[in-house]
Coordinates of C-alpha atoms in Angstrom, one line a residue:
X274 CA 26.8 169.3 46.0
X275 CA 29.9 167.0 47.5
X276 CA 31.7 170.1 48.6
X277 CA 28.4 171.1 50.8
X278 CA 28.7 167.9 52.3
X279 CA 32.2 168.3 53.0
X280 CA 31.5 171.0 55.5
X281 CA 31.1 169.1 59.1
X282 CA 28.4 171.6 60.5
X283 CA 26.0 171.4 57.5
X284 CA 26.7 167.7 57.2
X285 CA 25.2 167.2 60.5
X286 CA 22.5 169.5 60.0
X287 CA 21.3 168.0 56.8
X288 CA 21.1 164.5 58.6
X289 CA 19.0 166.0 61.0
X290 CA 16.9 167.5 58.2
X291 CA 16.7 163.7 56.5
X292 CA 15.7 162.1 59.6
X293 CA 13.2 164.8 60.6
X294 CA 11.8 164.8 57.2
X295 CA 11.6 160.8 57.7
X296 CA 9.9 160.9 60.8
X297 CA 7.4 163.4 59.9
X298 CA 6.4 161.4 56.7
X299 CA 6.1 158.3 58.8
X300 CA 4.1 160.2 61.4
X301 CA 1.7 161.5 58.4
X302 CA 0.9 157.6 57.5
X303 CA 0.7 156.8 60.9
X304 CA -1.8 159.5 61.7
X305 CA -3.9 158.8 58.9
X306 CA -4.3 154.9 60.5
X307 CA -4.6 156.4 64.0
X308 CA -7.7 159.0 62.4
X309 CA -9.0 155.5 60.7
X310 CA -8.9 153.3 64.0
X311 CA -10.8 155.9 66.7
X312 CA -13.3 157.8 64.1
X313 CA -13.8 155.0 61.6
X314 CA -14.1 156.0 58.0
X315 CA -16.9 158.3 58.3
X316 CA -15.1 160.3 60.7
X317 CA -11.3 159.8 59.7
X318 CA -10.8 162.5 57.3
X319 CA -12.3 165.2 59.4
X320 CA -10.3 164.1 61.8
X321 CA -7.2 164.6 59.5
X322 CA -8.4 167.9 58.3
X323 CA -8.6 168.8 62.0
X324 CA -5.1 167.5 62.6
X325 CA -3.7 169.7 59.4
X326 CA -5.9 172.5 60.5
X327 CA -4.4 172.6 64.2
X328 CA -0.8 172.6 62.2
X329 CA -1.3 175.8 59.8
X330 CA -2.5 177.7 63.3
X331 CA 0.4 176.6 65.4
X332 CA 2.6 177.4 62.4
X333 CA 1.1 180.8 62.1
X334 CA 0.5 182.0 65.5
X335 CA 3.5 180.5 67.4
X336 CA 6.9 180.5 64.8
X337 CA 7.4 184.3 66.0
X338 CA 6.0 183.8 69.6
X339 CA 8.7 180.9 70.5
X340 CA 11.3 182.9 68.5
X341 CA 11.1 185.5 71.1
X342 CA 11.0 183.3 74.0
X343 CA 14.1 181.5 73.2
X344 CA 16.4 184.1 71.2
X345 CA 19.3 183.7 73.7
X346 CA 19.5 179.7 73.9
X347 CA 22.4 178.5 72.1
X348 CA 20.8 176.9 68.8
X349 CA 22.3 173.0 69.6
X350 CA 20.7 172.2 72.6
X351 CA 17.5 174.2 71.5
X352 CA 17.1 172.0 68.0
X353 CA 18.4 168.6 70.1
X354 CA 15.6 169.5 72.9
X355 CA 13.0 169.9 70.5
X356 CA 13.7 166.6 68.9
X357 CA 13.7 165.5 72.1
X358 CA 9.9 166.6 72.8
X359 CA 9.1 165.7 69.4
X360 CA 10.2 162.1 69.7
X361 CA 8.3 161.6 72.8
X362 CA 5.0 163.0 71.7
X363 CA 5.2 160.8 69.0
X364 CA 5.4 157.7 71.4
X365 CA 2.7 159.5 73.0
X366 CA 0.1 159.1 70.2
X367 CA -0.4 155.3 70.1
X368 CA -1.9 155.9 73.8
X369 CA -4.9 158.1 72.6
X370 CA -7.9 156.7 72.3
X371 CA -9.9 159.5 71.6
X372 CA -9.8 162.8 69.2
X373 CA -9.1 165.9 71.7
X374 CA -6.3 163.8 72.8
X375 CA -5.1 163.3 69.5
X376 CA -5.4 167.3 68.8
X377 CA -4.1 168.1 72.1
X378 CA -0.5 166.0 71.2
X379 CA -0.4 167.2 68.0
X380 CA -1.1 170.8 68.5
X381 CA 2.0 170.4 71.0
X382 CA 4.2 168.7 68.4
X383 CA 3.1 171.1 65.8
X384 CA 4.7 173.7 68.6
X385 CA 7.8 172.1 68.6
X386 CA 8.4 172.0 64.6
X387 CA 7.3 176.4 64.5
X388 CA 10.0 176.5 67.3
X389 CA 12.8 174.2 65.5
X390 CA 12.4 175.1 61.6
X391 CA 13.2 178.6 62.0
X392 CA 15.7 178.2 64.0
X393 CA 17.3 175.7 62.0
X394 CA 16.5 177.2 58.7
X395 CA 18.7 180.8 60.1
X396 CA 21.2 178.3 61.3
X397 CA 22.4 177.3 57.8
X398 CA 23.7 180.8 56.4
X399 CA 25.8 181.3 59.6
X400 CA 27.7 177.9 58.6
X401 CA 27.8 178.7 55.0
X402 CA 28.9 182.0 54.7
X403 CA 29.3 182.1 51.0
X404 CA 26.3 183.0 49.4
X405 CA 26.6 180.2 46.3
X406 CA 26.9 177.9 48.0
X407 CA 24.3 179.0 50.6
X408 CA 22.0 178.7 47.1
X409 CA 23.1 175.0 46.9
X410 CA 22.7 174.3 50.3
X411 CA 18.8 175.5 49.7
X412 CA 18.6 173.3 46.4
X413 CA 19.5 170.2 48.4
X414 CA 17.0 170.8 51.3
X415 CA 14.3 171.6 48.5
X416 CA 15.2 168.5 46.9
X417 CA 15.2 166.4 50.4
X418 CA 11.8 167.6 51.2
X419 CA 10.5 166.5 47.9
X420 CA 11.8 163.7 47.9
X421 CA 10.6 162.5 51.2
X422 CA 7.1 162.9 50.3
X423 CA 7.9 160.3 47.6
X424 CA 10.1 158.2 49.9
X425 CA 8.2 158.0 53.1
X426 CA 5.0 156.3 51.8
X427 CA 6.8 153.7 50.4
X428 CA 8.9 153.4 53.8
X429 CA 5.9 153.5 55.3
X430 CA 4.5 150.5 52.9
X431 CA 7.5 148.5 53.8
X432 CA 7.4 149.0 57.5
X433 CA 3.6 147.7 57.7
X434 CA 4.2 144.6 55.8
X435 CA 7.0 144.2 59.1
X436 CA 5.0 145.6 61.9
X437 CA 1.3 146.7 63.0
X438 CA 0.4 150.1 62.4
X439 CA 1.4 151.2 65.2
X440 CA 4.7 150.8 65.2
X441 CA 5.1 152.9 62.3
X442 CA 4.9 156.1 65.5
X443 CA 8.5 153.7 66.6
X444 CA 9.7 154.6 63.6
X445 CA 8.8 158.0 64.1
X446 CA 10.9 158.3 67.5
X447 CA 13.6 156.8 65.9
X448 CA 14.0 159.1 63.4
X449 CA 13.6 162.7 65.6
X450 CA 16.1 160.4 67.8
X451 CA 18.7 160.1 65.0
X452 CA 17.9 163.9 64.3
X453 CA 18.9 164.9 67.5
X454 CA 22.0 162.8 67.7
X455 CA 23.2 164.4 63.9
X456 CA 22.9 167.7 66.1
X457 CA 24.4 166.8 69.0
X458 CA 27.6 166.1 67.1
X459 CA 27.4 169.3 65.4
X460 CA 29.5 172.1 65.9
X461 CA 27.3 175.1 65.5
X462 CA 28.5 179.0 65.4
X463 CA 26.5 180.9 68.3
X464 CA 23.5 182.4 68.2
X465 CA 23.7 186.4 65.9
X466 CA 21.4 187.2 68.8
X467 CA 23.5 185.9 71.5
X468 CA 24.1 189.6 73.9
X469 CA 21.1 191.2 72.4
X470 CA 18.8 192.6 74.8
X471 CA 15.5 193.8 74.1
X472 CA 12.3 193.9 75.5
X473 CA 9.4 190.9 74.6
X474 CA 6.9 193.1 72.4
X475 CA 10.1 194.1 70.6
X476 CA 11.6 190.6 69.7
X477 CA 8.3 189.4 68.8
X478 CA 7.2 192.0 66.2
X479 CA 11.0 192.1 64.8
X480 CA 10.5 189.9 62.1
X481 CA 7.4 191.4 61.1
X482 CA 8.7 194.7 61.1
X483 CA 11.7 193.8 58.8
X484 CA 9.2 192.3 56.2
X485 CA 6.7 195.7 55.8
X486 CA 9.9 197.6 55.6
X487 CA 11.7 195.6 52.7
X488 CA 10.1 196.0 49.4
X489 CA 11.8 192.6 48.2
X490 CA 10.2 190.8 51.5
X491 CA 6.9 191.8 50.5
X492 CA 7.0 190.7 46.8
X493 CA 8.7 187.5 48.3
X494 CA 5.4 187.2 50.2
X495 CA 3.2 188.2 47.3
X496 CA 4.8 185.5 45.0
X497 CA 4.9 182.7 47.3
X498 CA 1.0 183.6 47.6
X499 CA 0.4 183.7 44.3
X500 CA 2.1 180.0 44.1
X501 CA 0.4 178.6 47.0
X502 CA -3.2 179.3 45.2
X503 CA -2.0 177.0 42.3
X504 CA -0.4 174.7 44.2
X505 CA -2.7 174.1 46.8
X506 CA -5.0 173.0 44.0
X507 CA -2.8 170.4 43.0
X508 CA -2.3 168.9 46.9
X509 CA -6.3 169.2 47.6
X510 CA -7.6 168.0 44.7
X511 CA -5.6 165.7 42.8
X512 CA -7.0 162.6 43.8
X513 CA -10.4 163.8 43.3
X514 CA -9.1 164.6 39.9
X515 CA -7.4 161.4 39.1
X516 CA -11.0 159.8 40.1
X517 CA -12.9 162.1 37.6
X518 CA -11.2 161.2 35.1
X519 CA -9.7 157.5 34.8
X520 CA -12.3 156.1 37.7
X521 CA -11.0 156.2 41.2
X522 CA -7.8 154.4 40.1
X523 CA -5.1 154.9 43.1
X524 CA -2.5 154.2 40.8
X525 CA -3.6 157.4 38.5
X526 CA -3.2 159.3 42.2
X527 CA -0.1 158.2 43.4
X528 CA 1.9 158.5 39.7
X529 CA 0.5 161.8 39.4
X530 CA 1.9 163.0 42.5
X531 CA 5.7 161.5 41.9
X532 CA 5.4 163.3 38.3
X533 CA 4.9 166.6 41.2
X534 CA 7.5 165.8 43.4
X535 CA 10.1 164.7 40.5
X536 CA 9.6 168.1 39.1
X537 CA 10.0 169.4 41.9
X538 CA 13.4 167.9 42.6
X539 CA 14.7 168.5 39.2
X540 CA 14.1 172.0 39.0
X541 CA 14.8 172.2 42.7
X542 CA 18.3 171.0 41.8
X543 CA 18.4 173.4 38.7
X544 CA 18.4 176.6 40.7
X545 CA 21.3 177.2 42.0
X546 CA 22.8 177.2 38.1
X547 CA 19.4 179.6 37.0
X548 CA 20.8 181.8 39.7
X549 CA 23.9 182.2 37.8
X550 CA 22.0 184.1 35.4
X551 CA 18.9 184.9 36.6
X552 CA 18.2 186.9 39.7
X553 CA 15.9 185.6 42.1
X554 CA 13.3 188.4 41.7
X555 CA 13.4 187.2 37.9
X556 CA 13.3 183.2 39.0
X557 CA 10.0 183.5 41.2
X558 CA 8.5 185.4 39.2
X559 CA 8.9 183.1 35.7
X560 CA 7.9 180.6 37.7
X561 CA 4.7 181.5 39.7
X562 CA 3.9 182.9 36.0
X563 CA 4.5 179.7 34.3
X564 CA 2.6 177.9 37.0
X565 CA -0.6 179.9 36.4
X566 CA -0.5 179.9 33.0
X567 CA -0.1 175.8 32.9
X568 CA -3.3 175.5 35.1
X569 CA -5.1 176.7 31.7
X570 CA -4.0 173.2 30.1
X571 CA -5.9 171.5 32.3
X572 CA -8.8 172.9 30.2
X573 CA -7.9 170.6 26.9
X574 CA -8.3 167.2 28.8
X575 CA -5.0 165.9 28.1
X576 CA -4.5 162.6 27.9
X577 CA -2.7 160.3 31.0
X578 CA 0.7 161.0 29.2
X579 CA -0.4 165.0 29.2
X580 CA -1.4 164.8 32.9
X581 CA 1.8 163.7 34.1
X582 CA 3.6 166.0 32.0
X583 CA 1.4 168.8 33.4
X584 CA 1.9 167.6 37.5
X585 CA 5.8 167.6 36.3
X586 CA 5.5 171.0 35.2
X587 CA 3.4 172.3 37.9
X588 CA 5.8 170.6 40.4
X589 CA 9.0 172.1 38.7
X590 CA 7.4 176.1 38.8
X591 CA 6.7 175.3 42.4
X592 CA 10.5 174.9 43.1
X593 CA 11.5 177.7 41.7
X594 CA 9.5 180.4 43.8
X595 CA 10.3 178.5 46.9
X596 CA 14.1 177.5 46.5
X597 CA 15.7 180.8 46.7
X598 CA 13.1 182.7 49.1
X599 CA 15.9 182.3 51.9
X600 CA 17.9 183.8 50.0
X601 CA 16.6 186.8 50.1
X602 CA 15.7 186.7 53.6
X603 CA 19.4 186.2 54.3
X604 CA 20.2 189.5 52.3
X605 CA 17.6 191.6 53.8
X606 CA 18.5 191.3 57.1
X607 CA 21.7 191.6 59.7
X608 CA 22.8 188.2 61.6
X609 CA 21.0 189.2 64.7
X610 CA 17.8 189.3 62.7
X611 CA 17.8 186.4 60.6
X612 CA 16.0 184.0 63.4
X613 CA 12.9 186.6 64.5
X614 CA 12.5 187.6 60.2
X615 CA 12.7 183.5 59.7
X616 CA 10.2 183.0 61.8
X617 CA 8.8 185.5 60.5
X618 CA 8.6 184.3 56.6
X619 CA 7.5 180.6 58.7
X620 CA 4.2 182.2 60.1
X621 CA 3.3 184.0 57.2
X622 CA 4.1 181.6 53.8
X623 CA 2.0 179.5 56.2
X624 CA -0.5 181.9 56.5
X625 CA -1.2 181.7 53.1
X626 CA -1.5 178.1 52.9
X627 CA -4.3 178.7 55.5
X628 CA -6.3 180.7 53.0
X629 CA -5.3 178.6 49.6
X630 CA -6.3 175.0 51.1
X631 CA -10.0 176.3 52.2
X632 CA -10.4 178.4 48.7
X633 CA -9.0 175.3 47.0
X634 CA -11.2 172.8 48.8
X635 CA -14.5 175.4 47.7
X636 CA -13.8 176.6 44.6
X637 CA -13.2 172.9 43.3
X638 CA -16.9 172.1 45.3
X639 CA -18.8 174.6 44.2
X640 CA -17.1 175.6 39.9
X641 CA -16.1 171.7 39.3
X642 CA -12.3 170.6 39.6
X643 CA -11.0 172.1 36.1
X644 CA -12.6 175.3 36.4
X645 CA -11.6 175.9 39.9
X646 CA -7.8 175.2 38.9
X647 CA -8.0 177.9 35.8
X648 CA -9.8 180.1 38.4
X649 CA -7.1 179.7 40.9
X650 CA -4.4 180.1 38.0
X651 CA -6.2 183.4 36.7
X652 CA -5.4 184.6 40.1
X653 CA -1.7 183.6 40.2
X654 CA -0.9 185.5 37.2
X655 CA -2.8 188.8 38.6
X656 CA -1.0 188.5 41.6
X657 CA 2.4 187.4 40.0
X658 CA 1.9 190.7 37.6
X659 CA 0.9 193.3 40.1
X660 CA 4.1 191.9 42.4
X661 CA 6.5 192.4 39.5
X662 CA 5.2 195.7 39.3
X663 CA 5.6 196.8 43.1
X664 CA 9.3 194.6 43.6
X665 CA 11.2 196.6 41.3
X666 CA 13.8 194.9 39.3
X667 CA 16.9 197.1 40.8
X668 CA 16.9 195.5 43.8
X669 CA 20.9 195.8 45.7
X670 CA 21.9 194.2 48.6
X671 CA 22.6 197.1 50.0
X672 CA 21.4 200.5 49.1
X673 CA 22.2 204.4 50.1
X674 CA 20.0 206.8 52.5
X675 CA 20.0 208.9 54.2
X676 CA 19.5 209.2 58.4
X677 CA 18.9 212.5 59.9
X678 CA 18.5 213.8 63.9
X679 CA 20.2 210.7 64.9
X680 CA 21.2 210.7 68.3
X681 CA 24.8 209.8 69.8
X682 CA 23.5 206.5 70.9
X683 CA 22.5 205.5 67.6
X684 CA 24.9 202.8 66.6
X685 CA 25.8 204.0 63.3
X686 CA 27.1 207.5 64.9
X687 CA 28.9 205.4 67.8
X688 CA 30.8 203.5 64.9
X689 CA 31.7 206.5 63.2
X690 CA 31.0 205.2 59.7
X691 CA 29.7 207.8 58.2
X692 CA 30.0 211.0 56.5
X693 CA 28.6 213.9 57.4
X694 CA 25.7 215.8 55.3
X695 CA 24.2 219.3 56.3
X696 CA 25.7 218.3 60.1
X697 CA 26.8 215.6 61.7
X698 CA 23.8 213.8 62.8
X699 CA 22.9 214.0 58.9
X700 CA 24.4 210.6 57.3
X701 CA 24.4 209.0 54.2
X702 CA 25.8 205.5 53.9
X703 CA 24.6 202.3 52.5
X704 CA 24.3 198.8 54.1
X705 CA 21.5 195.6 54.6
X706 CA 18.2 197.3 56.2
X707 CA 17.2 195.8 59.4
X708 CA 15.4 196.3 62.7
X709 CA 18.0 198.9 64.3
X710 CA 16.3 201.4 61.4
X711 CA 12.7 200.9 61.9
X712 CA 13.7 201.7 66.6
X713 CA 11.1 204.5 67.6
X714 CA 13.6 207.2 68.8
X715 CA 15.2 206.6 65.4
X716 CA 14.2 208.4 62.2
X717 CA 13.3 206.2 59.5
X718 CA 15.9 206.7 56.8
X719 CA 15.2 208.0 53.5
X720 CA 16.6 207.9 50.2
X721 CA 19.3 210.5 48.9

């Protein structure tokens, strides 16, 4: 991983990453004393629930919107600007003193992070061209994510034996304002979409149009779905869990959940080796399996040592179906695409977080906690099974077709790479599919 770091560009973009990561954790403490102070505790955690509700929509509704609206800002002063506006409606928030204002700034900073992780996220490939150690490049940020969520609590902790609570929204701004400065030192390639011009309705639907046209995209969908079900288990429930069965015991919470996120790092550090020999079709797929078939476990009671062997392994299978998805977003599209089909994959992995919390939250209500986990893991393995039967296991990079009636405008006539077939407007020729295939005055191409 010292060779990553040795790269300037993704040196400065990982800092960023760390301090956004930071300041988001710190924000989630904060906001959880902020719900505590103007609702009380009868009203605090629907307060929260509102807050995290108000993030899956803006993640879902406006990653693809903002994608379009800004495709031709150079990507620096884009991410540094949205730091910007993220720092300052976290100093914002200590000013509310009522809930709609408190939705109303955090709906807006929500915004901001659906603009700035895509666009970050399709930065990275175009500074590490090589695809190994693009793979280790997506390790580390797996790793840094789960680590902050053991980190930032405990920062958090610190701070507020320093400071009132809050402060802790200072430490916030801090960190989007270290972000920002990591970027503005960076020296980032242009924009792939820099000179493209196409019309709104276009740009916005791009990345969803790449995604029902690449088999691979939809079984990347289907399998981080089929994750998300388990998963989402473990985030909503736990501490109900933990208070089930050892007596409301914080402690029980809290080590469960670092046995989760140090799985999660080991295995998220593991995958760019299991890539070496497994592809990532095969990776995702062991592991949303192996996730839904641990839920059973849960069934034989184990014992405290069992339990946090069981959060490890859960946490560790969750790694492995989310570390290489960019990947394959990277190899499914050309450069120009990869910010509208990241934004994409952003509005619609979070889309199904927005059905797994509420079925997770129901099912453990109305079934009991252990039957609604082996309910939820019954369903990742039906899903995980009928993916790995519609993402078929020869899966290239780049695969032959056929185009026929193309016009002379089309740009793979223009380049004149291509061999005729029955004609010249018949080609057959293999390369990445992307958006330039799926163009309405285009035929769709077709296999040989």
């Amino acid at each position: 991983m010292t060779g990553l770091l040795a790269n300037r560009a993704f040196r400065h973009l990982f800092a960023s990453q760390l301090m956004s990561l930071i300041g988001t954790g710190l924000m989630t403490v904060a906001l959880a004393l902020l719900a505590y102070e103007i609702g009380g505790a009868a009203q605090a955690g629907l307060l929260l629930s509102g807050v995290f509700t108000i993030k899956m929509v803006a993640y879902v509704g406006f990653a693809p919107f903002a994608n379009a609206l800004v495709h031709r800002v150079p990507v620096r002063p884009l991410l540094v600007a949205l730091d910007l506006a993220r720092l300052t409606l976290a100093l914002l928030l200590p000013l509310t003193d009522a809930v709609w204002q408190v939705y109303l700034l955090m709906f807006l900073f929500q915004m901001c992070s659906a603009a700035f992780t895509p666009a970050y996220q399709s930065t990275i490939p175009d500074v590490l061209a090589d695809e190994a150690q693009y793979a280790r490049a997506l390790s580390l940020s797996r790793a840094a994510g789960n680590l902050e969520t053991l980190v930032s609590p405990v920062l958090a902790g610190l701070l507020l034996m320093l400071v009132a609570p809050p402060a802790l929204l200072l430490g916030t701004a801090l960190a989007f304002a270290l972000s920002a400065a990591a970027l503005f030192g960076a020296r980032l390639p242009a924009r792939g979409t820099a000179g493209v011009t196409e019309p709104f309705r276009r740009r916005l639907a791009k990345g969803y149009a790449i995604y029902l046209h690449t088999v691979r995209l939809r079984g990347l969908l289907a399998v981080n779905f089929a994750m998300s079900l388990t998963m989402a288990w473990v985030l909503v429930n736990s501490a109900a869990y933990a208070g089930l069965r050892f007596g409301g015991g914080a402690a029980v919470y809290t080590d469960l959940m670092a046995a989760f996120g140090a799985g999660s790092i080991v295995a998220a550090l593991a995958v760019p080796r299991l890539l070496r020999h497994l592809s990532e079709r095969r990776l995702m797929l062991g592991g949303a399996a192996s996730m839904g078939g641990l839920a059973f476990t849960i069934l034989s009671e184990p014992d405290f040592a069992g339990l946090l062997a069981l959060w490890a392994g859960l946490g560790a299978m969750s790694s492995l179906v989310l570390t290489p998805g960019s990947l394959l977003l990277v190899r499914s599209s050309a450069r120009a695409d990869r910010p509208a089909l990241f934004a994409a994959q952003f509005s619609l992995s979070h889309a199904a977080w927005l059905i797994a919390y509420p079925l997770s939250g129901w099912l453990g209500s109305e079934l009991g906690l252990a039957a609604a986990l082996v309910t939820l893991g019954t369903a990742t393995l039906v899903i995980t099974a009928a993916t790995a039967l519609l993402w078929p296991a020869d899966d290239p990079a780049e695969l032959s077709h056929v185009h026929t009636g193309l016009l002379p405008s089309h740009p793979h006539v223009r380049s004149g790479a291509y061999r005729a077939v029955d004609g010249a407007r018949a080609i057959v020729h293999s390369h990445r599919f992307h958006i330039d295939e799926l163009h309405p005055r285009w035929p769709s191409p077709e296999r040989p």
